[in-house]
Short mmCIF file of C-alpha atoms in Angstrom, two decimals:
data_model
loop_
_atom_site.label_atom_id
_atom_site.label_comp_id
_atom_site.label_asym_id
_atom_site.label_seq_id
_atom_site.Cartn_x
_atom_site.Cartn_y
_atom_site.Cartn_z
CA UNK Y 1 4.00 -4.26 13.39
CA UNK Y 2 2.60 -6.25 16.30
CA UNK Y 3 -0.99 -7.39 16.26
CA UNK Y 4 -2.82 -8.81 19.20
CA UNK Y 5 -6.15 -10.36 20.01
CA UNK Y 6 -9.04 -8.34 21.38
CA UNK Y 7 -11.77 -10.33 23.07
CA UNK Y 8 -13.36 -13.60 21.84
CA UNK Y 9 -14.39 -12.09 18.52
CA UNK Y 10 -10.86 -12.45 17.20
CA UNK Y 11 -10.75 -8.88 15.92
CA UNK Y 12 -7.36 -7.27 16.17
CA UNK Y 13 -5.87 -3.84 16.29
CA UNK Y 14 -2.37 -2.89 15.29
CA UNK Y 15 0.06 -2.22 18.08
CA UNK Y 16 3.53 -0.72 17.81
CA UNK Y 17 4.75 0.02 14.30
CA UNK Y 18 8.30 -0.64 15.50
CA UNK Y 19 9.23 -4.34 15.65
CA UNK Y 20 12.79 -3.98 16.88
CA UNK Y 21 13.86 -7.54 16.19
CA UNK Y 22 12.61 -7.38 12.61
CA UNK Y 23 14.39 -4.11 12.00
CA UNK Y 24 17.68 -5.50 13.31
CA UNK Y 25 17.33 -8.52 11.05
CA UNK Y 26 16.58 -6.28 8.10
CA UNK Y 27 19.78 -4.37 8.71
CA UNK Y 28 21.72 -7.63 8.84
CA UNK Y 29 20.04 -9.17 5.79
CA UNK Y 30 22.26 -9.98 2.82
CA UNK Y 31 21.44 -10.01 -0.87
CA UNK Y 32 19.75 -13.25 -1.91
CA UNK Y 33 21.20 -15.06 -4.94
CA UNK Y 34 18.64 -15.62 -7.69
CA UNK Y 35 16.39 -17.48 -7.76
CA UNK Y 36 15.36 -16.86 -4.15
CA UNK Y 37 14.20 -19.50 -1.69
CA UNK Y 38 10.48 -20.06 -1.17
CA UNK Y 39 10.43 -20.99 2.53
CA UNK Y 40 12.45 -19.92 5.54
CA UNK Y 41 12.25 -18.23 8.92
CA UNK Y 42 9.54 -15.50 8.76
CA UNK Y 43 11.41 -13.17 11.13
CA UNK Y 44 14.57 -13.27 8.99
CA UNK Y 45 14.10 -10.27 6.71
CA UNK Y 46 16.24 -10.63 3.60
CA UNK Y 47 17.33 -8.23 0.88
CA UNK Y 48 16.28 -8.79 -2.72
CA UNK Y 49 18.52 -7.35 -5.44
CA UNK Y 50 17.10 -7.37 -8.96
CA UNK Y 51 17.51 -5.38 -12.16
CA UNK Y 52 14.46 -3.73 -13.70
CA UNK Y 53 14.65 -2.00 -17.06
CA UNK Y 54 18.42 -2.24 -16.92
CA UNK Y 55 18.57 -0.48 -13.54
CA UNK Y 56 19.64 -2.29 -10.33
CA UNK Y 57 17.14 -1.96 -7.51
CA UNK Y 58 16.42 -3.62 -4.20
CA UNK Y 59 13.76 -4.47 -1.68
CA UNK Y 60 13.08 -6.68 1.31
CA UNK Y 61 11.27 -9.98 1.67
CA UNK Y 62 10.12 -12.45 4.30
CA UNK Y 63 9.40 -16.13 3.72
CA UNK Y 64 6.84 -18.45 5.33
CA UNK Y 65 8.07 -21.50 7.18
CA UNK Y 66 5.75 -23.80 5.21
CA UNK Y 67 4.67 -24.13 1.57
CA UNK Y 68 3.70 -20.64 0.41
CA UNK Y 69 0.08 -19.92 -0.43
CA UNK Y 70 1.07 -16.97 -2.60
CA UNK Y 71 2.73 -13.58 -2.52
CA UNK Y 72 1.85 -10.30 -0.80
CA UNK Y 73 3.55 -7.31 -2.40
CA UNK Y 74 3.60 -4.31 -0.06
CA UNK Y 75 3.64 -0.75 -1.38
CA UNK Y 76 5.08 1.97 0.85
CA UNK Y 77 3.97 5.58 1.01
CA UNK Y 78 5.52 9.03 0.68
CA UNK Y 79 8.07 10.10 1.77
CA UNK Y 80 9.06 6.74 3.26
CA UNK Y 81 11.11 3.84 1.86
CA UNK Y 82 10.60 0.08 1.64
CA UNK Y 83 12.24 -0.17 5.05
CA UNK Y 84 9.08 1.31 6.57
CA UNK Y 85 7.24 -1.88 5.56
CA UNK Y 86 9.66 -4.22 7.37
CA UNK Y 87 7.65 -4.33 10.65
CA UNK Y 88 4.62 -5.73 8.78
CA UNK Y 89 6.45 -8.46 6.94
CA UNK Y 90 7.26 -11.23 9.47
CA UNK Y 91 3.71 -11.27 10.84
CA UNK Y 92 2.10 -11.61 7.41
CA UNK Y 93 4.57 -14.30 6.35
CA UNK Y 94 3.98 -16.29 9.53
CA UNK Y 95 0.22 -15.85 9.88
CA UNK Y 96 -0.74 -16.20 6.23
CA UNK Y 97 1.98 -18.53 4.89
CA UNK Y 98 2.75 -15.96 2.20
CA UNK Y 99 5.94 -14.64 0.67
CA UNK Y 100 6.01 -10.93 1.54
CA UNK Y 101 7.94 -8.46 -0.63
CA UNK Y 102 8.42 -4.69 -0.40
CA UNK Y 103 10.41 -2.97 -3.15
CA UNK Y 104 12.19 0.37 -2.82
CA UNK Y 105 11.06 1.74 -6.21
CA UNK Y 106 14.34 2.29 -8.03
CA UNK Y 107 15.37 5.86 -8.59
CA UNK Y 108 14.51 6.76 -5.01
CA UNK Y 109 16.89 9.04 -3.14
CA UNK Y 110 17.10 7.44 0.31
CA UNK Y 111 18.00 10.37 2.51
CA UNK Y 112 19.02 8.20 5.47
CA UNK Y 113 20.65 5.35 3.55
CA UNK Y 114 19.16 1.92 2.73
CA UNK Y 115 18.14 1.30 6.36
CA UNK Y 116 16.40 4.68 6.69
CA UNK Y 117 12.74 5.50 6.35
CA UNK Y 118 12.84 8.80 4.45
CA UNK Y 119 13.25 9.55 0.75
CA UNK Y 120 12.66 12.56 -1.50
CA UNK Y 121 12.73 13.96 -4.99
CA UNK Y 122 11.70 11.42 -7.64
CA UNK Y 123 10.21 9.07 -5.05
CA UNK Y 124 6.69 10.45 -5.21
CA UNK Y 125 6.32 10.22 -8.94
CA UNK Y 126 8.09 6.91 -9.08
CA UNK Y 127 5.31 5.76 -6.81
CA UNK Y 128 2.72 7.47 -8.99
CA UNK Y 129 4.00 6.32 -12.33
CA UNK Y 130 7.00 4.06 -11.99
CA UNK Y 131 9.21 6.62 -13.77
CA UNK Y 132 11.00 3.68 -15.29
CA UNK Y 133 12.07 4.73 -18.77
CA UNK Y 134 12.92 1.24 -19.94
CA UNK Y 135 13.80 1.88 -23.57
CA UNK Y 136 15.24 4.69 -25.68
CA UNK Y 137 11.73 5.79 -26.55
CA UNK Y 138 11.04 6.58 -22.90
CA UNK Y 139 8.30 4.01 -22.35
CA UNK Y 140 7.08 4.09 -18.76
CA UNK Y 141 6.65 0.69 -17.13
CA UNK Y 142 4.20 1.32 -14.32
CA UNK Y 143 5.01 -0.16 -10.92
CA UNK Y 144 7.79 -2.15 -12.59
CA UNK Y 145 9.75 -3.09 -9.46
CA UNK Y 146 6.79 -4.67 -7.66
CA UNK Y 147 5.64 -6.47 -10.80
CA UNK Y 148 9.13 -7.84 -11.42
CA UNK Y 149 9.50 -9.07 -7.84
CA UNK Y 150 6.08 -10.75 -7.92
CA UNK Y 151 6.90 -12.45 -11.22
CA UNK Y 152 10.27 -13.64 -9.88
CA UNK Y 153 8.80 -15.29 -6.78
CA UNK Y 154 5.80 -16.64 -8.68
CA UNK Y 155 7.94 -18.35 -11.31
CA UNK Y 156 10.18 -19.77 -8.60
CA UNK Y 157 7.62 -20.85 -6.01
CA UNK Y 158 4.17 -21.40 -7.57
CA UNK Y 159 5.10 -24.97 -8.48
CA UNK Y 160 5.12 -25.85 -4.77
CA UNK Y 161 1.41 -25.00 -4.53
CA UNK Y 162 0.05 -25.11 -8.09
CA UNK Y 163 -3.65 -25.44 -7.22
CA UNK Y 164 -3.99 -22.18 -5.28
CA UNK Y 165 -1.19 -19.62 -5.37
CA UNK Y 166 -2.79 -16.27 -4.54
CA UNK Y 167 -0.98 -13.01 -5.29
CA UNK Y 168 -2.03 -9.78 -3.60
CA UNK Y 169 -0.87 -6.18 -4.00
CA UNK Y 170 -1.22 -4.40 -0.63
CA UNK Y 171 -0.62 -0.65 -0.82
CA UNK Y 172 -0.62 1.89 1.99
CA UNK Y 173 -1.17 5.63 1.38
CA UNK Y 174 0.80 6.58 -1.76
CA UNK Y 175 1.63 2.89 -2.03
CA UNK Y 176 -2.07 2.42 -2.71
CA UNK Y 177 -1.48 4.39 -5.89
CA UNK Y 178 1.51 2.30 -6.95
CA UNK Y 179 -0.26 -0.98 -6.23
CA UNK Y 180 -3.39 0.22 -8.01
CA UNK Y 181 -1.29 0.85 -11.09
CA UNK Y 182 0.41 -2.54 -10.72
CA UNK Y 183 -2.87 -4.47 -10.76
CA UNK Y 184 -4.03 -2.60 -13.87
CA UNK Y 185 -0.93 -3.27 -15.99
CA UNK Y 186 -2.02 -6.63 -17.51
CA UNK Y 187 0.97 -8.30 -15.84
CA UNK Y 188 1.01 -12.08 -16.18
CA UNK Y 189 2.58 -15.20 -14.76
CA UNK Y 190 4.43 -17.74 -16.85
CA UNK Y 191 1.75 -19.31 -19.01
CA UNK Y 192 -0.23 -16.09 -19.34
CA UNK Y 193 -2.56 -16.15 -16.31
CA UNK Y 194 -3.00 -12.85 -14.37
CA UNK Y 195 -0.16 -12.01 -12.01
CA UNK Y 196 -2.30 -10.37 -9.32
CA UNK Y 197 -5.53 -11.81 -7.92
CA UNK Y 198 -6.44 -9.20 -5.28
CA UNK Y 199 -5.69 -5.60 -4.38
CA UNK Y 200 -5.74 -4.09 -0.87
CA UNK Y 201 -5.99 -0.29 -0.90
CA UNK Y 202 -5.31 1.16 2.56
CA UNK Y 203 -5.99 4.92 2.71
CA UNK Y 204 -4.58 5.04 -0.79
CA UNK Y 205 -4.16 7.84 -3.31
CA UNK Y 206 -6.38 7.02 -6.29
CA UNK Y 207 -6.91 10.49 -7.79
CA UNK Y 208 -3.63 12.19 -8.70
CA UNK Y 209 -4.99 15.62 -9.70
CA UNK Y 210 -6.79 15.75 -6.37
CA UNK Y 211 -3.73 14.84 -4.30
CA UNK Y 212 -1.76 17.51 -6.18
CA UNK Y 213 -4.45 20.06 -5.37
CA UNK Y 214 -4.45 18.97 -1.73
CA UNK Y 215 -0.66 19.17 -1.51
CA UNK Y 216 -0.75 22.65 -3.03
CA UNK Y 217 -3.33 23.82 -0.51
CA UNK Y 218 -1.45 22.32 2.42
CA UNK Y 219 1.80 23.93 1.26
CA UNK Y 220 0.16 27.36 1.62
CA UNK Y 221 -1.16 26.88 5.15
CA UNK Y 222 0.84 27.43 8.36
CA UNK Y 223 0.50 23.85 9.57
CA UNK Y 224 4.05 23.11 10.70
CA UNK Y 225 5.48 19.80 9.50
CA UNK Y 226 2.36 19.04 7.48
CA UNK Y 227 2.98 22.21 5.47
CA UNK Y 228 6.52 21.02 4.68
CA UNK Y 229 5.25 17.64 3.50
CA UNK Y 230 2.73 19.35 1.26
CA UNK Y 231 5.36 21.64 -0.21
CA UNK Y 232 7.74 18.75 -0.85
CA UNK Y 233 5.01 16.64 -2.45
CA UNK Y 234 3.93 19.48 -4.72
CA UNK Y 235 7.52 20.12 -5.80
CA UNK Y 236 8.19 16.43 -6.47
CA UNK Y 237 5.04 16.03 -8.55
CA UNK Y 238 5.87 19.06 -10.65
CA UNK Y 239 9.52 18.01 -11.05
CA UNK Y 240 8.53 14.71 -12.65
CA UNK Y 241 5.15 15.35 -14.28
CA UNK Y 242 5.12 19.06 -14.94
CA UNK Y 243 2.11 21.27 -14.45
CA UNK Y 244 -1.27 19.52 -14.30
CA UNK Y 245 -2.63 22.25 -16.55
CA UNK Y 246 -0.20 21.30 -19.32
CA UNK Y 247 -0.01 17.58 -18.55
CA UNK Y 248 -3.49 16.69 -17.29
CA UNK Y 249 -3.66 13.50 -19.33
CA UNK Y 250 -0.58 12.15 -17.55
CA UNK Y 251 -2.08 12.94 -14.16
CA UNK Y 252 -5.32 11.20 -15.10
CA UNK Y 253 -3.51 8.15 -16.48
CA UNK Y 254 -1.78 7.73 -13.11
CA UNK Y 255 -5.09 7.69 -11.21
CA UNK Y 256 -6.32 4.20 -10.23
CA UNK Y 257 -9.87 5.56 -9.88
CA UNK Y 258 -9.85 5.94 -13.66
CA UNK Y 259 -8.30 2.52 -14.32
CA UNK Y 260 -10.95 0.13 -13.03
CA UNK Y 261 -11.65 -1.22 -16.51
CA UNK Y 262 -7.94 -2.00 -16.90
CA UNK Y 263 -8.02 -3.74 -13.52
CA UNK Y 264 -10.93 -5.88 -14.69
CA UNK Y 265 -9.16 -6.68 -17.96
CA UNK Y 266 -5.99 -7.55 -16.01
CA UNK Y 267 -7.87 -10.33 -14.23
CA UNK Y 268 -8.31 -8.73 -10.81
CA UNK Y 269 -10.73 -10.86 -8.78
CA UNK Y 270 -11.49 -8.52 -5.88
CA UNK Y 271 -10.47 -5.50 -3.86
CA UNK Y 272 -10.37 -4.56 -0.17
CA UNK Y 273 -10.46 -0.83 0.64
CA UNK Y 274 -9.96 0.57 4.15
CA UNK Y 275 -10.03 4.29 5.00
CA UNK Y 276 -10.79 6.58 7.93
CA UNK Y 277 -13.63 9.02 7.28
CA UNK Y 278 -11.70 12.03 8.61
CA UNK Y 279 -8.28 11.13 7.20
CA UNK Y 280 -6.27 14.35 7.16
CA UNK Y 281 -3.60 13.34 4.64
CA UNK Y 282 -5.43 11.39 1.92
CA UNK Y 283 -9.07 12.39 2.17
CA UNK Y 284 -11.53 9.50 2.24
CA UNK Y 285 -13.42 10.71 -0.82
CA UNK Y 286 -10.59 9.19 -2.86
CA UNK Y 287 -11.62 5.74 -1.63
CA UNK Y 288 -15.27 6.60 -2.27
CA UNK Y 289 -14.34 7.37 -5.88
CA UNK Y 290 -12.34 4.15 -6.15
CA UNK Y 291 -15.10 1.96 -4.74
CA UNK Y 292 -17.64 3.53 -7.09
CA UNK Y 293 -15.40 2.86 -10.08
CA UNK Y 294 -14.81 -0.74 -8.99
CA UNK Y 295 -18.54 -1.33 -8.57
CA UNK Y 296 -19.21 0.04 -12.06
CA UNK Y 297 -16.53 -2.26 -13.45
CA UNK Y 298 -18.09 -5.27 -11.72
CA UNK Y 299 -15.11 -6.01 -9.45
CA UNK Y 300 -16.13 -7.41 -6.02
CA UNK Y 301 -15.16 -4.93 -3.32
CA UNK Y 302 -15.06 -4.97 0.48
CA UNK Y 303 -14.99 -1.37 1.78
CA UNK Y 304 -14.27 -0.76 5.45
CA UNK Y 305 -14.63 2.69 6.93
CA UNK Y 306 -13.78 4.02 10.40
CA UNK Y 307 -14.85 7.15 12.29
CA UNK Y 308 -13.36 7.01 15.78
CA UNK Y 309 -10.01 5.60 16.85
CA UNK Y 310 -9.51 3.18 19.72
CA UNK Y 311 -9.30 5.16 23.00
CA UNK Y 312 -5.59 4.67 23.69
CA UNK Y 313 -4.28 4.70 20.12
CA UNK Y 314 -2.66 7.64 18.31
CA UNK Y 315 -5.05 9.11 15.75
CA UNK Y 316 -2.78 9.64 12.77
CA UNK Y 317 -3.35 12.76 10.67
CA UNK Y 318 -7.00 13.85 10.80
CA UNK Y 319 -8.87 16.74 9.22
CA UNK Y 320 -9.63 18.27 12.60
CA UNK Y 321 -6.15 17.55 13.90
CA UNK Y 322 -4.52 19.31 10.94
CA UNK Y 323 -5.82 22.57 12.40
CA UNK Y 324 -6.73 21.95 16.04
CA UNK Y 325 -3.55 19.93 16.52
CA UNK Y 326 -1.70 23.23 16.68
CA UNK Y 327 -3.40 23.75 20.06
CA UNK Y 328 -1.16 22.25 22.77
CA UNK Y 329 -2.64 19.08 24.23
CA UNK Y 330 -5.29 18.53 21.55
CA UNK Y 331 -5.69 14.90 20.47
CA UNK Y 332 -8.22 14.05 17.81
CA UNK Y 333 -10.76 11.33 18.72
CA UNK Y 334 -11.01 10.25 15.09
CA UNK Y 335 -9.29 7.53 13.10
CA UNK Y 336 -6.87 9.39 10.86
CA UNK Y 337 -4.38 8.49 8.15
CA UNK Y 338 -3.43 4.81 8.38
CA UNK Y 339 -4.68 4.70 11.96
CA UNK Y 340 -4.20 1.29 13.56
CA UNK Y 341 -7.88 0.38 13.21
CA UNK Y 342 -7.77 1.27 9.50
CA UNK Y 343 -4.77 -0.87 8.66
CA UNK Y 344 -5.85 -3.50 11.18
CA UNK Y 345 -9.14 -3.96 9.31
CA UNK Y 346 -7.21 -4.57 6.09
CA UNK Y 347 -4.83 -7.02 7.76
CA UNK Y 348 -7.77 -8.95 9.23
CA UNK Y 349 -9.20 -9.36 5.73
CA UNK Y 350 -5.81 -10.40 4.41
CA UNK Y 351 -5.76 -13.11 7.08
CA UNK Y 352 -9.25 -14.21 6.07
CA UNK Y 353 -8.19 -14.43 2.41
CA UNK Y 354 -5.10 -16.56 3.00
CA UNK Y 355 -6.18 -18.55 6.04
CA UNK Y 356 -9.84 -19.20 5.19
CA UNK Y 357 -10.11 -18.45 1.48
CA UNK Y 358 -12.61 -15.62 2.14
CA UNK Y 359 -12.44 -13.23 -0.79
CA UNK Y 360 -14.50 -10.12 -1.60
CA UNK Y 361 -17.89 -10.96 -3.07
CA UNK Y 362 -20.21 -8.33 -4.49
CA UNK Y 363 -20.13 -4.93 -2.78
CA UNK Y 364 -19.79 -4.88 0.99
CA UNK Y 365 -19.56 -1.80 3.23
CA UNK Y 366 -18.56 -2.21 6.89
CA UNK Y 367 -18.03 0.22 9.75
CA UNK Y 368 -15.08 -0.96 11.82
CA UNK Y 369 -14.68 1.61 14.53
CA UNK Y 370 -12.56 2.02 17.63
CA UNK Y 371 -15.49 3.33 19.68
CA UNK Y 372 -18.68 2.29 17.86
CA UNK Y 373 -17.67 -1.28 17.15
CA UNK Y 374 -18.09 -3.26 13.95
CA UNK Y 375 -21.27 -3.72 11.96
CA UNK Y 376 -22.30 -3.93 8.29
CA UNK Y 377 -23.62 -0.84 6.51
CA UNK Y 378 -24.33 -2.54 3.20
#
């Protein structure tokens, strides 16, 4: 993903989500012998092969050219793969001097092969719950791949920067769910300190019963490709978790909005949430619920919301576009699902965290809008 300056304010929007050079390097990347290096060429995407719960799995990573300030673990959405995160990785590694990792959640069926962007079947629930049955008793280790990768790089590289090695889980869409589970799992570094310091939730799923209900509704409506996605998501959820009527406790346990106390107990220092008001795939009330829960738990939170997109940018899925988009030529004016201004706001705050040490403090609500501009609401 390419980001570029906009005016003297230094605010940025996200440009093309296809960084061709990075994708080519990802295809050419070879498995890294363990332990991995801590510095390198940020544009050289490498493959990470590890074993989690006795099951081989893989992901991608990018290294900073200088001493790392910490790790950023990216969580991809549904129905994509870790490869969809590759365009983000070189920029974060270079700008923020961070090791950037994106795991492909083992058990995923990659429909287009390792270099593809589409997966199905157990992917959704692996994102929701890990689906890593690590022992004969069937214990589920939530978000195990991302936790294992973060622990590997932390144990290898934290000694290079022992005074301030900041680890962040950065989840997008359904990856917001996975990363929310990861930061609530009481994962630790060697020595027992918390593994994750901060969580970035970008248009993330935080209420699993609600997303199941939404997927069910979408699957019944004649909305073209969106209807297919809804039907697939509903089927995948039911295949792994059963009916929510019979297994409601499982659905609730996989909902980050109900895990804020576990996040607090896991040592989470702060959260950044970014969501478009009229998101048509993951409705923004899920972030409202998450922010409320975080505030009640006493976790500092920076919540950025967006209404309108930038004039020339694609909207992403929007509530109005889900229906009116069937009309030829209709383009929603609103900032939809993971619209560039939504993810751009999160990336700006990631920069501020790693470059300037600016972390969430208290509860902050900001409108960052493609047409209305940026100003604080709270």
